[in-house]
PDB file of C-alpha atoms in Angstrom:
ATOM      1  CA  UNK A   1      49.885  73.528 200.376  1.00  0.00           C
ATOM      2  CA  UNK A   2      53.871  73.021 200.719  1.00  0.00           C
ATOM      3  CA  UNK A   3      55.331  72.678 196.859  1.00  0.00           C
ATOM      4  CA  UNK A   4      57.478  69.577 196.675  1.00  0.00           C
ATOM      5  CA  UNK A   5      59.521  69.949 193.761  1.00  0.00           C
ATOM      6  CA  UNK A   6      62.323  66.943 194.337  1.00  0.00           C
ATOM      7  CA  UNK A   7      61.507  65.038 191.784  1.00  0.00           C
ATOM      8  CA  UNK A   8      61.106  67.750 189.472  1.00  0.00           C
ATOM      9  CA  UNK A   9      65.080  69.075 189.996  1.00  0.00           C
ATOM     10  CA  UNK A  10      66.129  65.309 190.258  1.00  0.00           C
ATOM     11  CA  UNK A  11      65.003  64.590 186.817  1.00  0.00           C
ATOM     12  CA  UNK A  12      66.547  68.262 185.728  1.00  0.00           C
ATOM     13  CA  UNK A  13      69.934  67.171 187.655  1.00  0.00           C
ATOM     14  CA  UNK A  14      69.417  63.225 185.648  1.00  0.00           C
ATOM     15  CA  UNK A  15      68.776  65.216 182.220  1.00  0.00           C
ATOM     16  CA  UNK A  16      72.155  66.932 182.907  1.00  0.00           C
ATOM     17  CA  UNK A  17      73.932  64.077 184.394  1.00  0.00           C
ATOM     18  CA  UNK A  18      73.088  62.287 181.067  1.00  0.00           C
ATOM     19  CA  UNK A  19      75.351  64.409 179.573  1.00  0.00           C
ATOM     20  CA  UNK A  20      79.099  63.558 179.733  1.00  0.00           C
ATOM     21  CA  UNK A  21      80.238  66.446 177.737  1.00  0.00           C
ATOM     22  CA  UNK A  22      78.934  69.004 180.219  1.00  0.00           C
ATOM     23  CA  UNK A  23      80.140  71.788 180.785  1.00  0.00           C
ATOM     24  CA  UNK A  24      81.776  71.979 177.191  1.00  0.00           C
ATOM     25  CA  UNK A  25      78.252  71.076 175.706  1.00  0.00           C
ATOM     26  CA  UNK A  26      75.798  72.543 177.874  1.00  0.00           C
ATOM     27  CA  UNK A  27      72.962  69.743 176.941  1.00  0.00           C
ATOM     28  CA  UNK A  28      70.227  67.943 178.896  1.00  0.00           C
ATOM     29  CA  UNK A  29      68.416  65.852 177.749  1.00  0.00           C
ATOM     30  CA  UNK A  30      65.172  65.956 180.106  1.00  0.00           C
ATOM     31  CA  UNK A  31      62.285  63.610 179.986  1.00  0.00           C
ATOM     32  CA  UNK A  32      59.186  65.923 179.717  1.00  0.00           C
ATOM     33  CA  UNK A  33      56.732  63.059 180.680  1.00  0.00           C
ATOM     34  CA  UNK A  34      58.825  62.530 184.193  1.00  0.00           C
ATOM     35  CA  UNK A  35      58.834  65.649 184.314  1.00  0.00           C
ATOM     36  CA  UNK A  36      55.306  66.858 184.099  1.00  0.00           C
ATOM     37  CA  UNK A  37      54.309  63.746 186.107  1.00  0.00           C
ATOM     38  CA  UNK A  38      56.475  64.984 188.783  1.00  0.00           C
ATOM     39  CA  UNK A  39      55.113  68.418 188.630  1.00  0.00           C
ATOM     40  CA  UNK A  40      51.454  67.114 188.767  1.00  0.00           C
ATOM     41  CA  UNK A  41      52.235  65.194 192.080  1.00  0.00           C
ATOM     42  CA  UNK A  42      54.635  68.429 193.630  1.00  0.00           C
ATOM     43  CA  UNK A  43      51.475  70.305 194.918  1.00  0.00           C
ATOM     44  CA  UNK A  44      47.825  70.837 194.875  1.00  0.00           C
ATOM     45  CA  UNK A  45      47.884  74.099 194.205  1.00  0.00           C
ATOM     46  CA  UNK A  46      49.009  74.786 190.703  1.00  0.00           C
ATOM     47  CA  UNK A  47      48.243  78.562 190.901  1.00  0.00           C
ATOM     48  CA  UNK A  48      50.195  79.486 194.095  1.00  0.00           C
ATOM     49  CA  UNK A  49      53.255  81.775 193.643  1.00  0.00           C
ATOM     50  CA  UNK A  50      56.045  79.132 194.863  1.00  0.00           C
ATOM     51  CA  UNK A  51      54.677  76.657 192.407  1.00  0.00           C
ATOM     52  CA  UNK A  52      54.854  79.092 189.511  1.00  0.00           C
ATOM     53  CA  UNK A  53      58.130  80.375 190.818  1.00  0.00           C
ATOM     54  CA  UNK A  54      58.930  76.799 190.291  1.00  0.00           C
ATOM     55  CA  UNK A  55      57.887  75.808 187.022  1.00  0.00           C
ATOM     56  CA  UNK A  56      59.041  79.144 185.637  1.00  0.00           C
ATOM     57  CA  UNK A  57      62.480  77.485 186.800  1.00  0.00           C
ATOM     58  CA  UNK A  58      61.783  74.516 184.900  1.00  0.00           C
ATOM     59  CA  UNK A  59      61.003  76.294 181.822  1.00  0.00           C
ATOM     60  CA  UNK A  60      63.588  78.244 181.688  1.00  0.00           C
ATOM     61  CA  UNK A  61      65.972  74.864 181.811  1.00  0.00           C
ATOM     62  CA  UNK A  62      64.501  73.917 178.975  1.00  0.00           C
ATOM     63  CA  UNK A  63      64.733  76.615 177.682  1.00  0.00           C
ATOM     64  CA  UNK A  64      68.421  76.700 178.116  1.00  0.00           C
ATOM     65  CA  UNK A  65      69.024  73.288 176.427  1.00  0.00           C
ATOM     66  CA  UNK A  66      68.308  73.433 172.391  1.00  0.00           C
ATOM     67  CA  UNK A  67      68.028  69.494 172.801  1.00  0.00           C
ATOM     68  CA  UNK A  68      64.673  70.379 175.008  1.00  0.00           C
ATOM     69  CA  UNK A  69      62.841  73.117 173.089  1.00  0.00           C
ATOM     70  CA  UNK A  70      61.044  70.476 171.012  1.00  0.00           C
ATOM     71  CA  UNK A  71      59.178  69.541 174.605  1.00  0.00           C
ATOM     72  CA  UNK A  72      58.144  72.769 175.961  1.00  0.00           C
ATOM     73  CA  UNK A  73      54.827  72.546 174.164  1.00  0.00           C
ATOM     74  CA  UNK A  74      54.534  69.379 176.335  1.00  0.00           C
ATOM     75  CA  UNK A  75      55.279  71.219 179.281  1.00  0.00           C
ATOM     76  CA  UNK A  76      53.373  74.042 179.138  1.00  0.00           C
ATOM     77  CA  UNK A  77      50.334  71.606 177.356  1.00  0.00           C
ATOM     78  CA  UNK A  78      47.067  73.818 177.593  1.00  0.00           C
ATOM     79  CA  UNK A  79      45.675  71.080 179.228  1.00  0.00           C
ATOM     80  CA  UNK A  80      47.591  70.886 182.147  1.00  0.00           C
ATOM     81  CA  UNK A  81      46.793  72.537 185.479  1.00  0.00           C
ATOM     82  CA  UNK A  82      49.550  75.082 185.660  1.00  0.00           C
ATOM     83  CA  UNK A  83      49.515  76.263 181.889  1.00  0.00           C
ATOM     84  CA  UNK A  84      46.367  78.950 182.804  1.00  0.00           C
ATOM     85  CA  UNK A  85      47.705  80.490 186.095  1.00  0.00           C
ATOM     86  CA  UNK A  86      51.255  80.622 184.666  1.00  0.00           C
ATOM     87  CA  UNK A  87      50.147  82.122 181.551  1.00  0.00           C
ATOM     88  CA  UNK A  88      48.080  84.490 183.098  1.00  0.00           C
ATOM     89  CA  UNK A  89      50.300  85.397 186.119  1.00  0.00           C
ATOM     90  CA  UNK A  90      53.554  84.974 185.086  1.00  0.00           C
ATOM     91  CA  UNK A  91      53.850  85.543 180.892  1.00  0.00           C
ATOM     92  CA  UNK A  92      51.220  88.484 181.719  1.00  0.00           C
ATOM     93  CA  UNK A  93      52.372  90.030 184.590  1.00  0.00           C
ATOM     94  CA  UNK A  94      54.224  93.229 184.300  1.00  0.00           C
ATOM     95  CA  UNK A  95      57.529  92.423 185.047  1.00  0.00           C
ATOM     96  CA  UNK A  96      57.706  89.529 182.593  1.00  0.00           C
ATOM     97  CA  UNK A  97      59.458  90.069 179.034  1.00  0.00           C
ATOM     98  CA  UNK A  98      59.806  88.092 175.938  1.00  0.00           C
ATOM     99  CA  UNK A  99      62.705  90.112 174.479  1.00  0.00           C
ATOM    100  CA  UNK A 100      65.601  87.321 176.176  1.00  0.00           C
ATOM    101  CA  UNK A 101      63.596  85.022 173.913  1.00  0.00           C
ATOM    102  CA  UNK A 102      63.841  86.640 170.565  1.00  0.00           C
ATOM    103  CA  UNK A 103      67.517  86.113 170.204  1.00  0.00           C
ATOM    104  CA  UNK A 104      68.188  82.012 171.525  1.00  0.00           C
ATOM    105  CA  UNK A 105      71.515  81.870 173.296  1.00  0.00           C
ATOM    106  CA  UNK A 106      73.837  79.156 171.473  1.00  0.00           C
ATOM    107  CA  UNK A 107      76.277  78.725 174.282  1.00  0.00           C
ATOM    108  CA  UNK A 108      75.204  75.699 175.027  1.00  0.00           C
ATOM    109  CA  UNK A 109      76.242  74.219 172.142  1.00  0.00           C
ATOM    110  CA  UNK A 110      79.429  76.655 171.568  1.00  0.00           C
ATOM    111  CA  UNK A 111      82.487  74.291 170.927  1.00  0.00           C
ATOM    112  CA  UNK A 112      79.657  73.435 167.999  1.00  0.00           C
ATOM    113  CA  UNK A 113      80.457  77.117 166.565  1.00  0.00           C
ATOM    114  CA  UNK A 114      84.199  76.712 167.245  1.00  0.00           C
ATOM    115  CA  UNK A 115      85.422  73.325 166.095  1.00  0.00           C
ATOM    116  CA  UNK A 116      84.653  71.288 162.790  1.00  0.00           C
ATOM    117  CA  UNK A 117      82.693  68.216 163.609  1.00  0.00           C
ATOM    118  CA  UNK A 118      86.122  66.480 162.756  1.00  0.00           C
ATOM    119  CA  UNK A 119      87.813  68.144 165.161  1.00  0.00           C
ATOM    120  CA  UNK A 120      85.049  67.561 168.015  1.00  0.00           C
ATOM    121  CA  UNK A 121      85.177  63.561 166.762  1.00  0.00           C
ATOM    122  CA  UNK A 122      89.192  63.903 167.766  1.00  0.00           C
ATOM    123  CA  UNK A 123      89.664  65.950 170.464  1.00  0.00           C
ATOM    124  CA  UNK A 124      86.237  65.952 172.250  1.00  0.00           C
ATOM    125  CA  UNK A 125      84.064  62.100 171.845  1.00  0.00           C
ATOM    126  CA  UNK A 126      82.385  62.501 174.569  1.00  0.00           C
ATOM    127  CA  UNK A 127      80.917  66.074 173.003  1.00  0.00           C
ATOM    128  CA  UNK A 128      80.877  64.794 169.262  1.00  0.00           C
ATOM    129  CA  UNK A 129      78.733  61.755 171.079  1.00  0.00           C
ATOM    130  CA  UNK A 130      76.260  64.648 172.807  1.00  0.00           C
ATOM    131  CA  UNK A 131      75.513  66.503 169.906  1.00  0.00           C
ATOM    132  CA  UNK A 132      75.378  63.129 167.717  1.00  0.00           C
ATOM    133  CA  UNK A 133      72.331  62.029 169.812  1.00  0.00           C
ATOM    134  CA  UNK A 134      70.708  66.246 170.081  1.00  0.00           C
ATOM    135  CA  UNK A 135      71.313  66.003 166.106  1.00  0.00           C
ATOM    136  CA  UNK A 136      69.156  62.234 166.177  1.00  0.00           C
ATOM    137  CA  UNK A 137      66.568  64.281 168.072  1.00  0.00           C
ATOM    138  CA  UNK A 138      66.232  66.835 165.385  1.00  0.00           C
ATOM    139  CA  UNK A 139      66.057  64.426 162.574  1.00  0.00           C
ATOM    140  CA  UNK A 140      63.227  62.501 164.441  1.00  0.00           C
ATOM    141  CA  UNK A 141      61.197  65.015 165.321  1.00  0.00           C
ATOM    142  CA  UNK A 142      60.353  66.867 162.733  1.00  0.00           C
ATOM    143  CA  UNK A 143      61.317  70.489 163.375  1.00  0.00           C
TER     144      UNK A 143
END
């Protein structure tokens, strides 16, 4: 069965687009509900290798964005379809390493480790207005 990920990247390229600090904040803002509805209507087949190629994509963009790590749990939900085969053939398989996760890249939010949130207010609104709504994020949800 043919993978039909569309919707998936659309609402990756939306979460992005959200963003009017990017690249200088490197922030999306995804919504993990669209997003795992999309994924359970992109195939049939949630343990074929294109759809795991796919959603090992997806993960890693949330990865990427601190303002998304509080919804991976959603994503990869042990309930879902894809969490089983993905864990077992893509987090198990050989090639597969955890080590680029120990140490969480903070590029995305570098101008954060650069500028006083002062300065950002001045020179960069659109950023200061970014992290202002990832910082509303943290305080809601608990981590």
């Amino acid at each position: 069965a043919a993978v039909k990920m569309d919707a998936v990247y659309a609402e990756l390229d939306r979460a992005l687009a959200d963003n009017p600090a990017y690249p200088a904040i490197d922030l999306g803002f995804p919504d993990v509900r669209a997003t795992v509805a999309a994924l359970k209507q992109s195939t049939d087949d949630f343990g074929s290798e294109e759809f795991l190629r796919h959603l090992h994509q997806v993960f890693l963009a949330f990865y990427r964005w601190p303002s998304a790590w509080p919804d991976i749990p959603a994503l990869l939900d042990p309930s879902l379809p894809w969490t089983a085969p993905y864990r077992d053939r893509v987090l198990s398989s050989e090639s597969w390493t955890p080590f680029a996760f120990f140490s969480p890249s903070l590029e995305a939010i570098d101008p954060l480790l650069r500028y006083t949130l002062e300065d950002l207010r001045e020179e960069f609104p659109d950023a200061c207005d970014v992290l202002g709504r990832w910082f509303q994020t943290l305080r809601t949800s608990g981590d």
